[in-house]
Each structure stands twice: as C-alpha cells, then as structure tokens.
Amino acid sequence: MDEAQILERLRESVVNLDIEEVKKACQDALAQGIPPIRAITEGMAKGMDIVGQKYEAKEYFLAELIMSGEVMKEGMKILSPHLKDSDVKKMAKAVVGTVKGDLHDIGKNIFATLMMAAGFEVVDLGVNISPEQFVEAVRNHKPRILGLSALLTVTMQELENVIKELEKANLRNQVKVIVGGAPLTEEYAKKIGADAYAPDAVAGVNICKKWVEGE
Ligand code: B1M
C-alpha cells in the first residue's frame, strides 16, 4: 500500500469514526516510513475537516463530533511518541491552553506535542482556561511563550481578554503571545495585539523557534 492510500485510509477512518481502523492506519503509516506529521496533517486532520463539513450540512451531529475527537486522539497516541526527537536541546518554556468557553483541544495538543519535539518545555493548561488562569500561569512559570488556541468564533474574543489581562498584570512584555485556531486570521491576531498568528501547528513551532533562536 503506498503513501497516498495510507493517507486516504487515515482520512476515511476519521470520517467513518472508526477507532480500530485509525489505529491500524497509524501503525501502517509508521511501518511505511510516512513522517508522523504528514500522517496527522495530511491524513487525520483532513478527515476532521470533512467531519466539520458534514456537521454543517447536518449529516453529522454532536455525537459524531465527539466521536471524531476520540478517533483522532487514539491516532495521536500512536503517532505522538514518534514526533519526539531525543537530541533536541531544551529551548525555552512555553505555556499553552485553549481559551475560556472552548473545549477544542486537538489542534492545541498537536502544537504542544510538536513544541516538545522541538525541545521546548511545555506547560499545557488544558481547555476552558480563563484569562486569570493564563496570567497566573505566566506569573508562576515565567515562560518565554504563551500559546493560545480558540476554535469557535464566539471564543475568539477571549484571546484579546487574555492579552488585556496580561497588560493589567504588567506581564505583557515578558512573553511572546502566539495564537492559533481555525477561525483566526493574521489581521485578527494583529488587531488584538498578539505577537504572531499560526495557521497551523508546524508554522507555529517554526515561529517560536525563530523567536528563541534570535535571542
Ligand atoms: Co466543534 N466546532 N463544537 N467540537 N468541532 C468546530 C470547530 C466547527 C467549525 C464545526 C462546524 O460547524 N463546521 C464549529 C465552530 C463554528 C464556529 O464557531 N465558527 C464547532 C461547533 C459549532 C461546536 C459546538 C458549539 C457544537 C455544539 O455543541 N452544538 C461545540 C462547542 C463546545 C465548546 O467548545 N464549548 C463543539 C464541540 C466539539 C467537540 C467537543 C465535540 C469536538 C472537540 C473534541 C476535542 O477537541 N477534544 C469538536 C470537533 C471535533 C470539531 C471539528 C469537527 C474538528 C476540530 C479539530 O479537532 N480539528 C471542527 C470542524 C473543523 O475544524 N473542521 C469543529 C482538527 C485540528 C487538527 O484542527 O483544531 O483547527 P484545529 O488545529 C489546527 C489549526 O487551527 C492550528 O493547528 C492545527 C493544525 O496543525 N492550531 C494552532 C490550533 N490551535 C493552535 C494553537 C497554536 C498554533 C496553531 O499556537 C498556540
């Protein structure tokens, strides 16, 4: 089976909400030497896009959204350990989390895993994190980078709230803030005063690497 067929199986297994098949396809991807990041971004994540389209078209409902999240997480369990590069030097600390009111964590988890693989020390706060909790974490962990994820148009505003709260606490100039998530844009990130917008997790990690390497 060639790479294109395995990537197609990865996509299909997510769309079909098939946990056993996603596990097999992930194992086959590794056995075939497909880079895990490709299996994630070109395989499973593309399947998630189709699930989203089916949800919008009312072919899928909340139960299917939940299930697709579980399927992708099972696949991530198999692929994530292979993203790690044991030779990487410790680069800097990053705190990451999904903003208040938002429970989507798959993109944020991919970003966190790739950051760790690149040598960053990552403190993952989880989902539904309030501006106050982000500020507390910045105060306690003193990271160089704060990574914020938002997947809903209704939670985008929370990104700005976090930045305002950092300003109030006089901590804004101590961290670089990077934001990511499907509804965001470069313009929006600029407007709310973030230091960077990442269209995907790989781009996000590259931006963070440049920041710390340039210091
Ligand atoms: Co939700 N959901 N969901 N959902 N869900 C979306 C986001 C939606 C677009 C589906 C749709 O209608 N097409 C829609 C949002 C519409 C909008 O606001 N514009 C939606 C909705 C409406 C909802 C609910 C409101 C549904 C309801 O209850 N009626 C509800 C809200 C719950 C809440 O958060 N309060 C809800 C719930 C859920 C589940 C919990 C069931 C589940 C999430 C499971 C989980 O995350 N553990 C879920 C899912 C699975 C989805 C879809 C299908 C897939 C999301 C995903 O994981 N994508 C999604 C449709 C879609 O996105 N196509 C949808 C794969 C992931 C790899 O992509 O997270 O975008 P993504 O991450 C990307 C980039 O954005 C970027 O890197 C990743 C790729 O490399 N990135 C970063 C993300 N964060 C980053 C941070 C960075 C850097 C890059 O640096 C810090």
Short mmCIF file of C-alpha atoms and ligand atoms in Angstrom, two decimals:
data_model
loop_
_atom_site.label_atom_id
_atom_site.label_comp_id
_atom_site.label_asym_id
_atom_site.label_seq_id
_atom_site.Cartn_x
_atom_site.Cartn_y
_atom_site.Cartn_z
CA MET A 1 0.00 0.00 0.00
CA ASP A 2 1.53 3.37 -0.98
CA GLU A 3 1.63 6.63 0.96
CA ALA A 4 -1.38 8.17 -0.78
CA GLN A 5 -3.51 5.12 0.06
CA ILE A 6 -2.49 5.16 3.72
CA LEU A 7 -3.24 8.88 3.99
CA GLU A 8 -6.63 8.21 2.43
CA ARG A 9 -7.26 5.44 4.99
CA LEU A 10 -6.34 7.84 7.80
CA ARG A 11 -8.80 10.44 6.47
CA GLU A 12 -11.55 7.87 5.92
CA SER A 13 -11.15 6.26 9.33
CA VAL A 14 -11.71 9.64 11.00
CA VAL A 15 -14.71 10.42 8.77
CA ASN A 16 -16.14 6.94 9.44
CA LEU A 17 -15.46 7.33 13.18
CA ASP A 18 -13.61 4.02 13.13
CA ILE A 19 -11.19 3.75 16.05
CA GLU A 20 -9.83 0.30 15.16
CA GLU A 21 -9.14 1.34 11.59
CA VAL A 22 -7.41 4.60 12.60
CA LYS A 23 -5.10 2.64 14.89
CA LYS A 24 -4.22 0.20 12.11
CA ALA A 25 -3.71 3.01 9.58
CA CYS A 26 -1.41 4.87 12.02
CA GLN A 27 0.66 1.71 12.57
CA ASP A 28 0.84 1.17 8.81
CA ALA A 29 1.89 4.81 8.29
CA LEU A 30 4.78 4.35 10.73
CA ALA A 31 5.75 1.00 9.20
CA GLN A 32 5.74 2.61 5.76
CA GLY A 33 8.04 5.41 6.96
CA ILE A 34 5.48 8.17 6.44
CA PRO A 35 6.55 11.12 8.64
CA PRO A 36 4.09 11.23 11.59
CA ILE A 37 3.47 14.93 11.00
CA ARG A 38 2.22 14.12 7.48
CA ALA A 39 0.00 11.36 8.83
CA ILE A 40 -1.51 13.92 11.21
CA THR A 41 -1.87 16.95 8.94
CA GLU A 42 -2.46 15.28 5.55
CA GLY A 43 -4.33 12.32 6.99
CA MET A 44 -6.36 12.60 10.19
CA ALA A 45 -6.73 16.41 10.29
CA LYS A 46 -8.12 16.41 6.74
CA GLY A 47 -10.67 13.85 7.95
CA MET A 48 -11.63 16.25 10.75
CA ASP A 49 -12.30 18.96 8.14
CA ILE A 50 -14.71 16.60 6.37
CA VAL A 51 -16.42 15.79 9.70
CA GLY A 52 -16.84 19.56 10.21
CA GLN A 53 -18.39 19.92 6.74
CA LYS A 54 -20.77 17.04 7.44
CA TYR A 55 -21.74 18.68 10.73
CA GLU A 56 -22.51 21.94 8.92
CA ALA A 57 -24.53 20.01 6.32
CA LYS A 58 -26.48 18.36 9.17
CA GLU A 59 -25.34 14.90 8.06
CA TYR A 60 -23.44 14.57 11.35
CA PHE A 61 -24.48 15.80 14.78
CA LEU A 62 -22.80 16.47 18.13
CA ALA A 63 -22.34 12.76 18.86
CA GLU A 64 -20.29 12.38 15.69
CA LEU A 65 -18.20 15.46 16.52
CA ILE A 66 -17.41 13.94 19.92
CA MET A 67 -16.59 10.58 18.39
CA SER A 68 -14.32 12.11 15.72
CA GLY A 69 -12.36 13.80 18.51
CA GLU A 70 -11.90 10.43 20.22
CA VAL A 71 -10.80 8.76 16.97
CA MET A 72 -8.19 11.45 16.32
CA LYS A 73 -6.92 11.23 19.91
CA GLU A 74 -6.42 7.46 19.58
CA GLY A 75 -4.42 8.04 16.42
CA MET A 76 -2.38 10.77 18.14
CA LYS A 77 -1.49 8.32 20.94
CA ILE A 78 0.23 6.11 18.37
CA LEU A 79 1.90 8.88 16.35
CA SER A 80 2.94 11.37 19.07
CA PRO A 81 5.83 9.34 20.56
CA HIS A 82 7.38 9.27 17.09
CA LEU A 83 7.36 13.06 16.80
CA LYS A 84 9.88 13.27 19.62
CA ASP A 85 13.48 13.94 18.77
CA SER A 86 15.68 12.92 21.69
CA ASP A 87 18.65 15.01 20.51
CA VAL A 88 16.91 18.37 20.70
CA LYS A 89 18.29 20.82 23.21
CA LYS A 90 15.96 22.48 25.68
CA MET A 91 14.97 25.72 24.00
CA ALA A 92 12.66 27.65 26.32
CA LYS A 93 9.49 27.30 28.30
CA ALA A 94 6.04 27.69 26.76
CA VAL A 95 2.63 27.75 28.40
CA VAL A 96 -0.26 26.67 26.17
CA GLY A 97 -4.01 26.35 26.55
CA THR A 98 -7.42 26.68 24.92
CA VAL A 99 -9.33 29.80 25.93
CA LYS A 100 -12.34 30.09 28.22
CA GLY A 101 -15.59 28.64 26.90
CA ASP A 102 -13.77 26.47 24.35
CA LEU A 103 -13.33 22.70 24.69
CA HIS A 104 -11.49 22.01 21.43
CA ASP A 105 -8.02 20.71 22.19
CA ILE A 106 -6.81 18.61 19.26
CA GLY A 107 -5.01 21.43 17.41
CA LYS A 108 -3.62 22.79 20.67
CA ASN A 109 -2.37 19.29 21.58
CA ILE A 110 -0.64 18.92 18.22
CA PHE A 111 1.03 22.30 18.73
CA ALA A 112 2.10 21.29 22.28
CA THR A 113 3.46 17.92 21.10
CA LEU A 114 5.44 19.49 18.25
CA MET A 115 6.80 22.16 20.60
CA MET A 116 8.04 19.41 22.94
CA ALA A 117 9.51 17.54 19.99
CA ALA A 118 11.37 20.73 19.06
CA GLY A 119 12.87 20.90 22.55
CA PHE A 120 10.58 23.36 24.31
CA GLU A 121 9.49 22.72 27.85
CA VAL A 122 5.70 22.87 27.60
CA VAL A 123 3.20 23.53 30.35
CA ASP A 124 -0.21 22.56 28.95
CA LEU A 125 -3.02 24.12 30.96
CA GLY A 126 -5.76 22.26 29.06
CA VAL A 127 -9.07 23.66 27.84
CA ASN A 128 -11.54 26.30 29.04
CA ILE A 129 -8.79 28.43 30.60
CA SER A 130 -9.78 31.87 31.82
CA PRO A 131 -7.64 35.00 31.30
CA GLU A 132 -6.93 34.99 35.04
CA GLN A 133 -5.65 31.40 34.89
CA PHE A 134 -3.37 32.26 31.95
CA VAL A 135 -1.99 35.25 33.85
CA GLU A 136 -1.44 33.12 36.95
CA ALA A 137 0.44 30.54 34.85
CA VAL A 138 2.64 33.22 33.25
CA ARG A 139 3.42 34.62 36.68
CA ASN A 140 4.27 31.20 38.12
CA HIS A 141 6.04 29.50 35.22
CA LYS A 142 7.69 32.57 33.66
CA PRO A 143 7.50 31.19 30.09
CA ARG A 144 9.04 32.93 27.05
CA ILE A 145 6.00 31.95 25.02
CA LEU A 146 2.27 31.86 25.65
CA GLY A 147 0.30 29.83 23.07
CA LEU A 148 -3.45 30.39 22.90
CA SER A 149 -5.91 28.31 20.91
CA ALA A 150 -9.53 29.21 20.00
CA LEU A 151 -11.75 27.20 17.66
CA LEU A 152 -15.08 28.99 17.95
CA THR A 153 -15.99 32.41 16.62
CA VAL A 154 -17.66 33.06 19.97
CA THR A 155 -14.45 32.38 21.90
CA MET A 156 -12.10 34.44 19.71
CA GLN A 157 -12.76 37.45 21.92
CA GLU A 158 -11.19 35.57 24.82
CA LEU A 159 -7.79 35.84 23.14
CA GLU A 160 -7.95 39.61 23.43
CA ASN A 161 -9.15 39.30 27.02
CA VAL A 162 -6.06 37.26 27.89
CA ILE A 163 -3.77 39.89 26.33
CA LYS A 164 -5.58 42.70 28.18
CA GLU A 165 -5.29 40.78 31.45
CA LEU A 166 -1.54 40.30 30.87
CA GLU A 167 -1.22 44.05 30.30
CA LYS A 168 -3.12 44.78 33.52
CA ALA A 169 -0.78 42.46 35.41
CA ASN A 170 2.28 44.16 33.85
CA LEU A 171 3.35 40.85 32.32
CA ARG A 172 2.64 41.53 28.65
CA ASN A 173 6.25 42.43 27.76
CA GLN A 174 7.60 39.28 29.42
CA VAL A 175 6.03 36.79 26.98
CA LYS A 176 5.56 36.44 23.27
CA VAL A 177 1.94 35.58 22.54
CA ILE A 178 1.13 33.26 19.65
CA VAL A 179 -2.46 32.46 18.70
CA GLY A 180 -3.94 29.70 16.54
CA GLY A 181 -7.22 28.06 15.64
CA ALA A 182 -9.44 27.69 12.60
CA PRO A 183 -11.49 30.94 12.80
CA LEU A 184 -8.46 33.21 13.33
CA THR A 185 -6.62 35.31 10.79
CA GLU A 186 -3.36 37.23 10.68
CA GLU A 187 -5.34 40.50 10.72
CA TYR A 188 -7.32 39.48 13.78
CA ALA A 189 -4.14 38.49 15.64
CA LYS A 190 -2.60 41.89 14.83
CA LYS A 191 -5.75 43.73 15.87
CA ILE A 192 -5.81 42.16 19.33
CA GLY A 193 -2.08 42.73 19.88
CA ALA A 194 -0.78 39.16 19.62
CA ASP A 195 2.84 38.75 18.53
CA ALA A 196 2.02 36.09 15.96
CA TYR A 197 -0.69 34.06 14.29
CA ALA A 198 -0.05 30.44 13.34
CA PRO A 199 -2.18 28.99 10.53
CA ASP A 200 -1.10 25.52 11.63
CA ALA A 201 0.93 23.87 14.36
CA VAL A 202 4.09 23.40 12.27
CA ALA A 203 4.15 27.08 11.30
CA GLY A 204 3.56 27.97 14.96
CA VAL A 205 6.52 25.95 16.17
CA ASN A 206 8.75 27.49 13.49
CA ILE A 207 7.79 30.99 14.63
CA CYS A 208 8.58 30.08 18.26
CA LYS A 209 11.93 28.57 17.28
CA LYS A 210 12.87 31.80 15.44
CA TRP A 211 11.93 33.84 18.49
CA VAL A 212 14.17 31.95 20.88
CA GLU A 213 17.00 31.36 18.43
CA GLY A 214 17.08 35.09 17.72
CA GLU A 215 17.55 35.94 21.39
CO1 B1M B 1 -16.62 21.58 17.40
N1 B1M B 1 -16.90 23.03 16.15
N2 B1M B 1 -18.08 22.26 18.54
N3 B1M B 1 -16.34 20.01 18.50
N4 B1M B 1 -15.57 20.92 16.01
C1 B1M B 1 -15.95 23.13 15.04
C2 B1M B 1 -14.75 23.99 15.42
C3 B1M B 1 -16.86 23.76 13.88
C4 B1M B 1 -16.05 24.58 12.86
C5 B1M B 1 -17.69 22.65 13.22
C6 B1M B 1 -18.54 23.19 12.08
O1 B1M B 1 -19.61 23.71 12.34
N5 B1M B 1 -18.07 23.08 10.87
C7 B1M B 1 -17.87 24.63 14.75
C8 B1M B 1 -17.41 26.06 15.04
C9 B1M B 1 -18.14 27.10 14.25
C10 B1M B 1 -17.62 28.44 14.59
O2 B1M B 1 -17.66 28.90 15.68
N6 B1M B 1 -17.07 29.09 13.57
C11 B1M B 1 -17.98 23.80 16.01
C12 B1M B 1 -19.06 23.87 16.92
C13 B1M B 1 -20.22 24.72 16.49
C14 B1M B 1 -19.07 23.18 18.15
C15 B1M B 1 -20.15 23.21 19.24
C16 B1M B 1 -20.72 24.61 19.54
C17 B1M B 1 -21.24 22.20 18.83
C18 B1M B 1 -22.43 22.15 19.75
O3 B1M B 1 -22.32 21.94 20.94
N7 B1M B 1 -23.59 22.37 19.17
C19 B1M B 1 -19.38 22.64 20.47
C20 B1M B 1 -18.69 23.73 21.30
C21 B1M B 1 -18.10 23.16 22.57
C22 B1M B 1 -17.16 24.14 23.21
O4 B1M B 1 -16.00 24.22 22.84
N8 B1M B 1 -17.65 24.91 24.16
C23 B1M B 1 -18.35 21.79 19.79
C24 B1M B 1 -17.82 20.64 20.35
C25 B1M B 1 -16.89 19.83 19.75
C26 B1M B 1 -16.40 18.53 20.39
C27 B1M B 1 -16.06 18.71 21.85
C28 B1M B 1 -17.49 17.51 20.25
C29 B1M B 1 -15.20 18.15 19.44
C30 B1M B 1 -13.83 18.59 20.00
C31 B1M B 1 -13.08 17.43 20.61
C32 B1M B 1 -11.73 17.90 21.08
O5 B1M B 1 -11.13 18.86 20.62
N9 B1M B 1 -11.25 17.18 22.05
C33 B1M B 1 -15.46 19.02 18.20
C34 B1M B 1 -14.82 18.84 16.97
C35 B1M B 1 -14.02 17.55 16.81
C36 B1M B 1 -14.88 19.77 15.91
C37 B1M B 1 -14.27 19.71 14.48
C38 B1M B 1 -15.09 18.70 13.66
C39 B1M B 1 -12.81 19.34 14.40
C40 B1M B 1 -11.88 20.20 15.23
C41 B1M B 1 -10.49 19.62 15.18
O6 B1M B 1 -10.04 18.99 16.11
N10 B1M B 1 -9.83 19.76 14.01
C42 B1M B 1 -14.45 21.20 13.98
C43 B1M B 1 -14.55 21.34 12.48
C44 B1M B 1 -13.21 21.70 11.86
O7 B1M B 1 -12.33 22.26 12.46
N11 B1M B 1 -13.05 21.41 10.63
C45 B1M B 1 -15.43 21.74 14.93
C46 B1M B 1 -8.52 19.13 13.74
C47 B1M B 1 -7.41 20.02 14.34
C48 B1M B 1 -6.05 19.44 13.98
O8 B1M B 1 -7.54 21.29 13.74
O9 B1M B 1 -8.02 22.44 15.94
O10 B1M B 1 -8.13 23.71 13.72
P1 B1M B 1 -7.55 22.66 14.57
O11 B1M B 1 -5.96 22.95 14.72
C49 B1M B 1 -5.18 23.30 13.60
C50 B1M B 1 -5.00 24.81 13.43
O12 B1M B 1 -6.16 25.54 13.74
C51 B1M B 1 -3.82 25.12 14.27
O13 B1M B 1 -3.02 23.95 14.20
C52 B1M B 1 -3.80 22.80 13.88
C53 B1M B 1 -3.23 22.13 12.62
O14 B1M B 1 -1.89 21.98 12.66
N12 B1M B 1 -3.95 25.48 15.68
C54 B1M B 1 -2.91 26.10 16.30
C55 B1M B 1 -4.93 25.32 16.55
N13 B1M B 1 -4.59 25.82 17.74
C56 B1M B 1 -3.34 26.31 17.62
C57 B1M B 1 -2.51 26.97 18.53
C58 B1M B 1 -1.26 27.41 18.07
C59 B1M B 1 -0.85 27.15 16.78
C60 B1M B 1 -1.66 26.51 15.86
O15 B1M B 1 -0.40 28.08 18.84
C61 B1M B 1 -0.74 28.36 20.15
#
